[in-house]
Every structure is written in structure tokens, then in C-alpha cells.
PDB file of C-alpha atoms in Angstrom:
ATOM      1  CA  UNK A   1      78.217  47.021 -44.125  1.00 61.00           C
ATOM      2  CA  UNK A   2      81.289  46.362 -42.011  1.00 68.00           C
ATOM      3  CA  UNK A   3      82.307  42.798 -41.261  1.00 77.00           C
ATOM      4  CA  UNK A   4      81.921  41.556 -37.697  1.00 82.00           C
ATOM      5  CA  UNK A   5      85.667  41.193 -37.192  1.00 83.00           C
ATOM      6  CA  UNK A   6      86.201  44.844 -38.190  1.00 88.00           C
ATOM      7  CA  UNK A   7      83.500  46.065 -35.815  1.00 89.00           C
ATOM      8  CA  UNK A   8      85.138  44.077 -33.011  1.00 90.00           C
ATOM      9  CA  UNK A   9      88.472  45.642 -33.948  1.00 89.00           C
ATOM     10  CA  UNK A  10      86.980  49.151 -33.763  1.00 91.00           C
ATOM     11  CA  UNK A  11      85.443  48.442 -30.368  1.00 92.00           C
ATOM     12  CA  UNK A  12      88.675  46.911 -29.057  1.00 91.00           C
ATOM     13  CA  UNK A  13      90.768  49.879 -30.197  1.00 90.00           C
ATOM     14  CA  UNK A  14      88.283  52.329 -28.676  1.00 91.00           C
ATOM     15  CA  UNK A  15      88.178  50.387 -25.407  1.00 90.00           C
ATOM     16  CA  UNK A  16      91.952  50.374 -24.985  1.00 90.00           C
ATOM     17  CA  UNK A  17      92.299  54.033 -26.033  1.00 90.00           C
ATOM     18  CA  UNK A  18      89.676  55.178 -23.500  1.00 91.00           C
ATOM     19  CA  UNK A  19      91.871  53.880 -20.689  1.00 90.00           C
ATOM     20  CA  UNK A  20      95.384  54.175 -22.101  1.00 89.00           C
ATOM     21  CA  UNK A  21      95.183  57.845 -23.066  1.00 90.00           C
ATOM     22  CA  UNK A  22      94.098  59.210 -19.637  1.00 90.00           C
ATOM     23  CA  UNK A  23      96.788  57.098 -17.968  1.00 88.00           C
ATOM     24  CA  UNK A  24      99.237  58.444 -20.540  1.00 88.00           C
ATOM     25  CA  UNK A  25      98.525  61.943 -19.220  1.00 88.00           C
ATOM     26  CA  UNK A  26     100.086  60.899 -15.923  1.00 86.00           C
ATOM     27  CA  UNK A  27     103.153  59.586 -17.748  1.00 83.00           C
ATOM     28  CA  UNK A  28     103.557  62.988 -19.395  1.00 84.00           C
ATOM     29  CA  UNK A  29     103.084  64.938 -16.185  1.00 83.00           C
ATOM     30  CA  UNK A  30     105.663  62.803 -14.403  1.00 76.00           C
ATOM     31  CA  UNK A  31     107.996  62.891 -17.437  1.00 74.00           C
ATOM     32  CA  UNK A  32     108.222  59.114 -17.301  1.00 72.00           C
ATOM     33  CA  UNK A  33     107.615  58.089 -20.898  1.00 69.00           C
ATOM     34  CA  UNK A  34     110.581  55.716 -20.609  1.00 73.00           C
ATOM     35  CA  UNK A  35     108.851  54.009 -17.696  1.00 76.00           C
ATOM     36  CA  UNK A  36     106.091  52.993 -20.103  1.00 74.00           C
ATOM     37  CA  UNK A  37     108.675  51.643 -22.526  1.00 76.00           C
ATOM     38  CA  UNK A  38     110.184  49.573 -19.724  1.00 81.00           C
ATOM     39  CA  UNK A  39     106.778  48.066 -18.978  1.00 79.00           C
ATOM     40  CA  UNK A  40     106.293  47.309 -22.664  1.00 78.00           C
ATOM     41  CA  UNK A  41     109.708  45.692 -23.063  1.00 80.00           C
ATOM     42  CA  UNK A  42     109.144  43.511 -20.021  1.00 83.00           C
ATOM     43  CA  UNK A  43     105.979  42.235 -21.702  1.00 82.00           C
ATOM     44  CA  UNK A  44     108.004  39.914 -23.915  1.00 82.00           C
ATOM     45  CA  UNK A  45     109.203  38.101 -20.801  1.00 85.00           C
ATOM     46  CA  UNK A  46     105.584  37.931 -19.645  1.00 86.00           C
ATOM     47  CA  UNK A  47     104.563  36.390 -22.970  1.00 83.00           C
ATOM     48  CA  UNK A  48     107.276  33.761 -22.692  1.00 81.00           C
ATOM     49  CA  UNK A  49     106.461  32.846 -19.082  1.00 84.00           C
ATOM     50  CA  UNK A  50     102.714  32.885 -19.726  1.00 83.00           C
ATOM     51  CA  UNK A  51     103.144  30.431 -22.587  1.00 78.00           C
ATOM     52  CA  UNK A  52     105.528  28.176 -20.663  1.00 79.00           C
ATOM     53  CA  UNK A  53     103.414  27.816 -17.516  1.00 80.00           C
ATOM     54  CA  UNK A  54     100.097  27.716 -19.364  1.00 77.00           C
ATOM     55  CA  UNK A  55      98.552  30.944 -18.033  1.00 78.00           C
ATOM     56  CA  UNK A  56      98.345  32.543 -21.448  1.00 78.00           C
ATOM     57  CA  UNK A  57     100.267  35.551 -22.802  1.00 79.00           C
ATOM     58  CA  UNK A  58      97.954  38.284 -21.475  1.00 79.00           C
ATOM     59  CA  UNK A  59      98.045  37.057 -17.874  1.00 83.00           C
ATOM     60  CA  UNK A  60     101.797  36.516 -18.113  1.00 86.00           C
ATOM     61  CA  UNK A  61     102.302  40.055 -19.395  1.00 85.00           C
ATOM     62  CA  UNK A  62     100.182  41.519 -16.597  1.00 85.00           C
ATOM     63  CA  UNK A  63     101.986  39.599 -13.843  1.00 88.00           C
ATOM     64  CA  UNK A  64     105.489  40.379 -15.127  1.00 87.00           C
ATOM     65  CA  UNK A  65     104.685  44.046 -15.785  1.00 84.00           C
ATOM     66  CA  UNK A  66     103.370  44.475 -12.241  1.00 85.00           C
ATOM     67  CA  UNK A  67     106.413  42.677 -10.794  1.00 87.00           C
ATOM     68  CA  UNK A  68     108.852  44.813 -12.806  1.00 85.00           C
ATOM     69  CA  UNK A  69     107.056  48.044 -11.898  1.00 81.00           C
ATOM     70  CA  UNK A  70     106.987  47.243  -8.181  1.00 82.00           C
ATOM     71  CA  UNK A  71     110.653  46.216  -8.356  1.00 83.00           C
ATOM     72  CA  UNK A  72     111.407  49.592  -9.915  1.00 80.00           C
ATOM     73  CA  UNK A  73     109.559  51.434  -7.125  1.00 76.00           C
ATOM     74  CA  UNK A  74     111.578  49.525  -4.513  1.00 80.00           C
ATOM     75  CA  UNK A  75     114.914  49.994  -6.295  1.00 79.00           C
ATOM     76  CA  UNK A  76     114.312  53.735  -6.660  1.00 73.00           C
ATOM     77  CA  UNK A  77     114.222  53.972  -2.879  1.00 74.00           C
ATOM     78  CA  UNK A  78     117.280  51.844  -2.109  1.00 74.00           C
ATOM     79  CA  UNK A  79     119.523  51.469  -5.178  1.00 68.00           C
ATOM     80  CA  UNK A  80     122.431  53.960  -5.395  1.00 73.00           C
ATOM     81  CA  UNK A  81     121.784  54.776  -9.076  1.00 72.00           C
ATOM     82  CA  UNK A  82     119.555  57.224 -10.920  1.00 74.00           C
ATOM     83  CA  UNK A  83     116.017  56.335 -12.007  1.00 73.00           C
ATOM     84  CA  UNK A  84     116.821  56.520 -15.717  1.00 73.00           C
ATOM     85  CA  UNK A  85     119.675  54.062 -15.187  1.00 81.00           C
ATOM     86  CA  UNK A  86     117.336  51.644 -13.411  1.00 79.00           C
ATOM     87  CA  UNK A  87     114.797  51.976 -16.215  1.00 79.00           C
ATOM     88  CA  UNK A  88     117.432  51.181 -18.806  1.00 81.00           C
ATOM     89  CA  UNK A  89     118.675  48.157 -16.889  1.00 84.00           C
ATOM     90  CA  UNK A  90     115.209  46.714 -16.304  1.00 83.00           C
ATOM     91  CA  UNK A  91     113.981  47.501 -19.802  1.00 83.00           C
ATOM     92  CA  UNK A  92     116.768  45.821 -21.724  1.00 84.00           C
ATOM     93  CA  UNK A  93     117.329  43.007 -19.236  1.00 88.00           C
ATOM     94  CA  UNK A  94     113.714  41.860 -19.280  1.00 86.00           C
ATOM     95  CA  UNK A  95     113.548  42.184 -23.073  1.00 84.00           C
ATOM     96  CA  UNK A  96     116.668  40.061 -23.493  1.00 87.00           C
ATOM     97  CA  UNK A  97     115.480  37.556 -20.900  1.00 87.00           C
ATOM     98  CA  UNK A  98     112.181  37.254 -22.744  1.00 83.00           C
ATOM     99  CA  UNK A  99     113.921  36.465 -26.021  1.00 80.00           C
ATOM    100  CA  UNK A 100     116.154  33.886 -24.315  1.00 83.00           C
ATOM    101  CA  UNK A 101     113.179  32.288 -22.557  1.00 81.00           C
ATOM    102  CA  UNK A 102     111.263  32.004 -25.838  1.00 76.00           C
ATOM    103  CA  UNK A 103     114.305  30.435 -27.474  1.00 76.00           C
ATOM    104  CA  UNK A 104     114.667  27.892 -24.667  1.00 75.00           C
ATOM    105  CA  UNK A 105     110.988  26.983 -24.775  1.00 68.00           C
ATOM    106  CA  UNK A 106     111.514  24.814 -27.863  1.00 61.00           C
ATOM    107  CA  UNK A 107     109.614  24.480 -31.110  1.00 51.00           C
ATOM    108  CA  UNK A 108     106.437  23.465 -29.361  1.00 48.00           C
ATOM    109  CA  UNK A 109     106.093  26.934 -27.818  1.00 49.00           C
ATOM    110  CA  UNK A 110     106.845  29.102 -30.808  1.00 53.00           C
ATOM    111  CA  UNK A 111     104.160  31.725 -31.219  1.00 53.00           C
ATOM    112  CA  UNK A 112     103.518  34.584 -33.591  1.00 63.00           C
ATOM    113  CA  UNK A 113     105.965  37.137 -32.219  1.00 69.00           C
ATOM    114  CA  UNK A 114     104.963  39.746 -34.796  1.00 71.00           C
ATOM    115  CA  UNK A 115     101.399  39.551 -33.509  1.00 71.00           C
ATOM    116  CA  UNK A 116     102.567  40.087 -29.947  1.00 76.00           C
ATOM    117  CA  UNK A 117     104.995  42.865 -30.852  1.00 76.00           C
ATOM    118  CA  UNK A 118     102.774  44.837 -33.250  1.00 77.00           C
ATOM    119  CA  UNK A 119      99.264  43.644 -32.431  1.00 78.00           C
ATOM    120  CA  UNK A 120      96.565  41.703 -34.274  1.00 81.00           C
ATOM    121  CA  UNK A 121      93.434  43.695 -33.550  1.00 85.00           C
ATOM    122  CA  UNK A 122      91.531  42.231 -36.506  1.00 83.00           C
ATOM    123  CA  UNK A 123      91.679  38.850 -34.763  1.00 83.00           C
ATOM    124  CA  UNK A 124      89.998  40.053 -31.553  1.00 86.00           C
ATOM    125  CA  UNK A 125      87.258  37.652 -30.477  1.00 85.00           C
ATOM    126  CA  UNK A 126      83.981  38.496 -28.768  1.00 87.00           C
ATOM    127  CA  UNK A 127      85.323  37.048 -25.513  1.00 87.00           C
ATOM    128  CA  UNK A 128      88.473  39.172 -25.705  1.00 85.00           C
ATOM    129  CA  UNK A 129      86.309  42.205 -26.415  1.00 88.00           C
ATOM    130  CA  UNK A 130      84.343  41.585 -23.219  1.00 88.00           C
ATOM    131  CA  UNK A 131      87.612  41.310 -21.269  1.00 86.00           C
ATOM    132  CA  UNK A 132      88.959  44.534 -22.809  1.00 87.00           C
ATOM    133  CA  UNK A 133      85.822  46.549 -22.060  1.00 90.00           C
ATOM    134  CA  UNK A 134      85.181  44.962 -18.670  1.00 89.00           C
ATOM    135  CA  UNK A 135      88.782  45.397 -17.569  1.00 87.00           C
ATOM    136  CA  UNK A 136      88.869  48.907 -19.033  1.00 87.00           C
ATOM    137  CA  UNK A 137      85.755  49.919 -17.118  1.00 91.00           C
ATOM    138  CA  UNK A 138      87.285  48.579 -13.898  1.00 90.00           C
ATOM    139  CA  UNK A 139      90.510  50.496 -14.564  1.00 89.00           C
ATOM    140  CA  UNK A 140      88.578  53.721 -15.185  1.00 91.00           C
ATOM    141  CA  UNK A 141      86.633  53.292 -11.941  1.00 92.00           C
ATOM    142  CA  UNK A 142      89.881  52.824  -9.995  1.00 90.00           C
ATOM    143  CA  UNK A 143      91.493  55.765 -11.798  1.00 89.00           C
ATOM    144  CA  UNK A 144      88.520  57.995 -10.971  1.00 89.00           C
ATOM    145  CA  UNK A 145      88.715  56.987  -7.307  1.00 89.00           C
ATOM    146  CA  UNK A 146      92.391  57.932  -6.953  1.00 87.00           C
ATOM    147  CA  UNK A 147      92.519  60.720  -9.543  1.00 88.00           C
ATOM    148  CA  UNK A 148      92.665  63.789  -7.282  1.00 86.00           C
ATOM    149  CA  UNK A 149      95.181  62.229  -4.907  1.00 84.00           C
ATOM    150  CA  UNK A 150      97.253  60.982  -7.818  1.00 83.00           C
ATOM    151  CA  UNK A 151      97.380  64.413  -9.447  1.00 82.00           C
ATOM    152  CA  UNK A 152      98.325  65.975  -6.106  1.00 81.00           C
ATOM    153  CA  UNK A 153     101.129  63.446  -5.657  1.00 79.00           C
ATOM    154  CA  UNK A 154     102.428  64.187  -9.151  1.00 76.00           C
ATOM    155  CA  UNK A 155     102.412  67.968  -8.722  1.00 73.00           C
ATOM    156  CA  UNK A 156     104.190  67.942  -5.355  1.00 74.00           C
ATOM    157  CA  UNK A 157     104.964  64.576  -3.763  1.00 69.00           C
ATOM    158  CA  UNK A 158     106.447  65.991  -0.535  1.00 70.00           C
ATOM    159  CA  UNK A 159     103.498  68.293   0.077  1.00 71.00           C
ATOM    160  CA  UNK A 160     101.092  65.447  -0.673  1.00 72.00           C
ATOM    161  CA  UNK A 161     102.850  63.248   1.896  1.00 76.00           C
ATOM    162  CA  UNK A 162     102.644  66.039   4.467  1.00 75.00           C
ATOM    163  CA  UNK A 163      98.897  66.212   3.873  1.00 74.00           C
ATOM    164  CA  UNK A 164      98.534  62.472   4.418  1.00 76.00           C
ATOM    165  CA  UNK A 165      98.299  61.325   0.805  1.00 77.00           C
ATOM    166  CA  UNK A 166      99.565  57.708   0.544  1.00 80.00           C
ATOM    167  CA  UNK A 167     102.040  58.397  -2.283  1.00 76.00           C
ATOM    168  CA  UNK A 168     103.647  54.943  -2.302  1.00 77.00           C
ATOM    169  CA  UNK A 169     100.264  53.204  -2.401  1.00 82.00           C
ATOM    170  CA  UNK A 170      99.194  55.450  -5.270  1.00 82.00           C
ATOM    171  CA  UNK A 171     102.363  54.561  -7.158  1.00 80.00           C
ATOM    172  CA  UNK A 172     101.552  50.876  -6.833  1.00 82.00           C
ATOM    173  CA  UNK A 173      97.956  51.427  -7.959  1.00 84.00           C
ATOM    174  CA  UNK A 174      99.226  53.362 -10.954  1.00 83.00           C
ATOM    175  CA  UNK A 175     101.737  50.734 -12.038  1.00 81.00           C
ATOM    176  CA  UNK A 176      99.045  48.046 -11.794  1.00 85.00           C
ATOM    177  CA  UNK A 177      96.838  50.152 -14.085  1.00 86.00           C
ATOM    178  CA  UNK A 178      99.739  50.575 -16.491  1.00 84.00           C
ATOM    179  CA  UNK A 179     100.367  46.817 -16.478  1.00 83.00           C
ATOM    180  CA  UNK A 180      96.709  46.166 -17.273  1.00 85.00           C
ATOM    181  CA  UNK A 181      96.906  48.577 -20.210  1.00 85.00           C
ATOM    182  CA  UNK A 182     100.010  46.883 -21.594  1.00 84.00           C
ATOM    183  CA  UNK A 183      98.322  43.479 -21.315  1.00 82.00           C
ATOM    184  CA  UNK A 184      95.130  44.687 -23.024  1.00 81.00           C
ATOM    185  CA  UNK A 185      96.884  46.794 -25.636  1.00 83.00           C
ATOM    186  CA  UNK A 186      99.079  43.883 -26.685  1.00 81.00           C
ATOM    187  CA  UNK A 187      96.233  42.562 -28.838  1.00 77.00           C
ATOM    188  CA  UNK A 188      95.426  45.963 -30.357  1.00 82.00           C
ATOM    189  CA  UNK A 189      98.767  47.604 -31.192  1.00 83.00           C
ATOM    190  CA  UNK A 190     101.327  45.183 -29.745  1.00 81.00           C
ATOM    191  CA  UNK A 191     103.626  45.507 -26.758  1.00 78.00           C
ATOM    192  CA  UNK A 192     106.131  47.680 -28.618  1.00 75.00           C
ATOM    193  CA  UNK A 193     103.555  50.310 -29.563  1.00 82.00           C
ATOM    194  CA  UNK A 194     101.025  50.270 -26.718  1.00 84.00           C
ATOM    195  CA  UNK A 195     102.835  53.042 -24.832  1.00 84.00           C
ATOM    196  CA  UNK A 196     102.567  55.234 -27.941  1.00 87.00           C
ATOM    197  CA  UNK A 197      98.787  54.860 -27.759  1.00 87.00           C
ATOM    198  CA  UNK A 198      98.997  56.216 -24.210  1.00 88.00           C
ATOM    199  CA  UNK A 199     101.459  59.074 -24.736  1.00 90.00           C
ATOM    200  CA  UNK A 200     100.689  60.518 -28.186  1.00 92.00           C
ATOM    201  CA  UNK A 201      96.971  61.302 -27.609  1.00 93.00           C
ATOM    202  CA  UNK A 202      97.840  62.818 -24.235  1.00 91.00           C
ATOM    203  CA  UNK A 203     100.464  65.017 -25.870  1.00 90.00           C
ATOM    204  CA  UNK A 204      97.976  66.067 -28.554  1.00 90.00           C
ATOM    205  CA  UNK A 205      95.420  67.099 -25.920  1.00 89.00           C
ATOM    206  CA  UNK A 206      97.830  69.001 -23.703  1.00 84.00           C
ATOM    207  CA  UNK A 207      97.733  72.458 -25.308  1.00 79.00           C
ATOM    208  CA  UNK A 208      93.927  72.463 -25.516  1.00 84.00           C
ATOM    209  CA  UNK A 209      93.304  71.603 -21.863  1.00 83.00           C
ATOM    210  CA  UNK A 210      92.890  73.906 -18.910  1.00 84.00           C
ATOM    211  CA  UNK A 211      92.492  71.258 -16.205  1.00 87.00           C
ATOM    212  CA  UNK A 212      93.871  67.741 -15.688  1.00 86.00           C
ATOM    213  CA  UNK A 213      90.387  66.304 -16.078  1.00 89.00           C
ATOM    214  CA  UNK A 214      89.845  68.095 -19.369  1.00 90.00           C
ATOM    215  CA  UNK A 215      93.175  66.830 -20.664  1.00 91.00           C
ATOM    216  CA  UNK A 216      92.299  63.252 -19.735  1.00 91.00           C
ATOM    217  CA  UNK A 217      88.930  63.444 -21.536  1.00 93.00           C
ATOM    218  CA  UNK A 218      90.416  65.075 -24.631  1.00 93.00           C
ATOM    219  CA  UNK A 219      93.220  62.510 -24.695  1.00 93.00           C
ATOM    220  CA  UNK A 220      90.685  59.685 -24.606  1.00 93.00           C
ATOM    221  CA  UNK A 221      88.830  61.292 -27.510  1.00 93.00           C
ATOM    222  CA  UNK A 222      92.026  61.640 -29.543  1.00 93.00           C
ATOM    223  CA  UNK A 223      92.926  58.028 -28.777  1.00 93.00           C
ATOM    224  CA  UNK A 224      89.545  56.761 -29.965  1.00 94.00           C
ATOM    225  CA  UNK A 225      89.805  58.903 -33.104  1.00 94.00           C
ATOM    226  CA  UNK A 226      93.275  57.492 -33.783  1.00 94.00           C
ATOM    227  CA  UNK A 227      91.927  53.958 -33.420  1.00 92.00           C
ATOM    228  CA  UNK A 228      89.092  54.568 -35.868  1.00 93.00           C
ATOM    229  CA  UNK A 229      91.205  56.457 -38.416  1.00 94.00           C
ATOM    230  CA  UNK A 230      94.047  53.957 -38.159  1.00 93.00           C
ATOM    231  CA  UNK A 231      91.797  50.959 -38.730  1.00 93.00           C
ATOM    232  CA  UNK A 232      90.019  52.497 -41.704  1.00 93.00           C
ATOM    233  CA  UNK A 233      93.381  53.590 -43.069  1.00 92.00           C
ATOM    234  CA  UNK A 234      94.731  50.064 -42.752  1.00 91.00           C
ATOM    235  CA  UNK A 235      91.609  48.787 -44.518  1.00 88.00           C
ATOM    236  CA  UNK A 236      91.998  51.177 -47.430  1.00 92.00           C
ATOM    237  CA  UNK A 237      95.795  50.961 -47.737  1.00 89.00           C
ATOM    238  CA  UNK A 238      96.198  47.299 -46.761  1.00 88.00           C
ATOM    239  CA  UNK A 239      98.707  48.126 -44.018  1.00 90.00           C
ATOM    240  CA  UNK A 240      99.239  46.525 -40.568  1.00 88.00           C
ATOM    241  CA  UNK A 241      96.454  47.608 -38.228  1.00 89.00           C
ATOM    242  CA  UNK A 242      98.398  48.240 -35.013  1.00 86.00           C
ATOM    243  CA  UNK A 243     101.113  50.440 -36.517  1.00 89.00           C
ATOM    244  CA  UNK A 244      98.462  52.232 -38.603  1.00 92.00           C
ATOM    245  CA  UNK A 245      96.652  53.243 -35.400  1.00 92.00           C
ATOM    246  CA  UNK A 246      99.862  54.715 -33.971  1.00 92.00           C
ATOM    247  CA  UNK A 247     100.588  56.524 -37.255  1.00 93.00           C
ATOM    248  CA  UNK A 248      97.078  58.020 -37.117  1.00 94.00           C
ATOM    249  CA  UNK A 249      97.749  59.165 -33.543  1.00 93.00           C
ATOM    250  CA  UNK A 250     101.008  60.765 -34.671  1.00 93.00           C
ATOM    251  CA  UNK A 251      99.195  62.599 -37.497  1.00 93.00           C
ATOM    252  CA  UNK A 252      96.616  63.910 -35.029  1.00 92.00           C
ATOM    253  CA  UNK A 253      99.448  65.074 -32.767  1.00 92.00           C
ATOM    254  CA  UNK A 254     101.108  66.930 -35.655  1.00 90.00           C
ATOM    255  CA  UNK A 255      97.776  68.548 -36.482  1.00 88.00           C
ATOM    256  CA  UNK A 256      97.355  69.622 -32.854  1.00 84.00           C
ATOM    257  CA  UNK A 257     100.947  70.849 -32.770  1.00 77.00           C
ATOM    258  CA  UNK A 258     100.213  73.147 -35.707  1.00 73.00           C
ATOM    259  CA  UNK A 259      97.233  74.544 -33.795  1.00 69.00           C
ATOM    260  CA  UNK A 260      99.140  75.087 -30.517  1.00 64.00           C
ATOM    261  CA  UNK A 261      99.832  78.822 -31.000  1.00 60.00           C
ATOM    262  CA  UNK A 262      96.142  79.580 -31.601  1.00 56.00           C
ATOM    263  CA  UNK A 263      95.106  77.338 -28.695  1.00 53.00           C
ATOM    264  CA  UNK A 264      97.511  79.040 -26.279  1.00 55.00           C
ATOM    265  CA  UNK A 265      96.591  82.562 -27.359  1.00 55.00           C
ATOM    266  CA  UNK A 266      92.911  81.831 -26.662  1.00 55.00           C
ATOM    267  CA  UNK A 267      93.594  80.639 -23.096  1.00 54.00           C
TER     268      UNK A 267
END
């Protein structure tokens, strides 16, 4: 029999993977993996501000991630520099500002940074599990509502605008979803690795998918499998749970990579 805390950990990992992996497909299609890293790096500032003002780390991470993402959307339209330059500036600036803010908060606000950075899924409570699954279900409903328009905007933004697709609004909806995933995934794999849980399963599912919807479903399945395998691996090998989940996802990707030629020849 599995202990209650381990069952909660399995459910939490599955809940985050079911949302993160389909959203990760969009990151791959837009070739914006570094955008996810920027959101993750800004999470440290969210943790610091959430602790200081008493909102709690998860709410702080969500608010800061949304603010940084919207700021990026605005700067891309008006700043005279390339998008990758903006991502680098925002990523490292918010990370550094988060470290400075934590240092200035004093001894009374020192928290377990390793837990925030690399996750502590074995410590997930029943209440946090309800939040993860409830928030994940809400994110999936929103994603399903905007899915076709979002895919159209990714494939050809100018054509989508000409057809009346609200591209800017979709971008904002997407960054809010990404912020929610970073906030939820912080407990499971940590802010430094949560983007990996979004991108790696999506990459593993890519060669086996014929439609965007099929890729999203397969990516979710790979993400859940990585969560289960990673947690059992951490149990058997006595390794950190969050990084073990990402390692399991990487192994599944390598296995899929080896099968790519056969998958492509059958299409």
C-alpha cells in the first residue's frame, strides 16, 4: 500500500502535467522555449513579494509572472530591440531582483529556497491538491475554448488578424495560463524545472502526432507518465522528486527520439 502523501504526490504531478504539457505544445510551435524560462525565473521575485506582503508564494508567483508576461507583450510592440534580447533582460533582471528582495527581507522571511526552486511534491497537502486540480480544470476549459483560434494565430498571425482573430487578446490569455502553470508547478518540480515539464513531453509527442489536438493529448499522456515514473524512481533510488520527474521526462523523450524514423515513415 502506498502512503497517503505519495498518492497525493502522484495526483499533484498528474494534475500539473495534464495542463503543462498541452500548453508546452504552443511554446514549441511558437519556438518560445526561452519565454517559459523567463516566466520561471521571474517566479523567484514572485516568491519574495508574496512572502513580504503576506499573499503567499503561489499567489505572488502568479501575479508577477502575469505582470512580466504582459510587460513583454507590450515591449515587443514598442521597444527597439529583438524579442530574444527582451527575454534575456527580463529573465535575468527579475531573477536578480528576486534574490535581492529575499536578502532584504531579513531573517524572519527566510524560506526553503531549494523547495521553491526544485519542488517538494511529497509535501503536497489535500488542500493544495484541490487547488491544483481545480485550477488545472479551469485552465483546460479556457484552453479548449481558445484552442482553434490560438493555433490559427500561431500558424499565421497576420492571416488570423485579417480574419478577425483577436491575436493580442489570445496572447494575454496564453500568458495567464502559463503563469498559472508556473505557480502550480512550483510545488511539484520547482520554478526552475516547471518549464521542462511543459516542453519535454510536448517534444516527445511531436513526431507521433498528425494534428495539434493529437499532439496535445499525447503530450499530456507523456507528462503524466513522467510524473509517475519519476516519483517511483525517486522512491526507489532516494533521489529528489522534482528533478527525478524531469529526468523521467527526458528519458521518455530520448526513447521517442529513437522511434522517430519509424514514426515518420508510417505517416
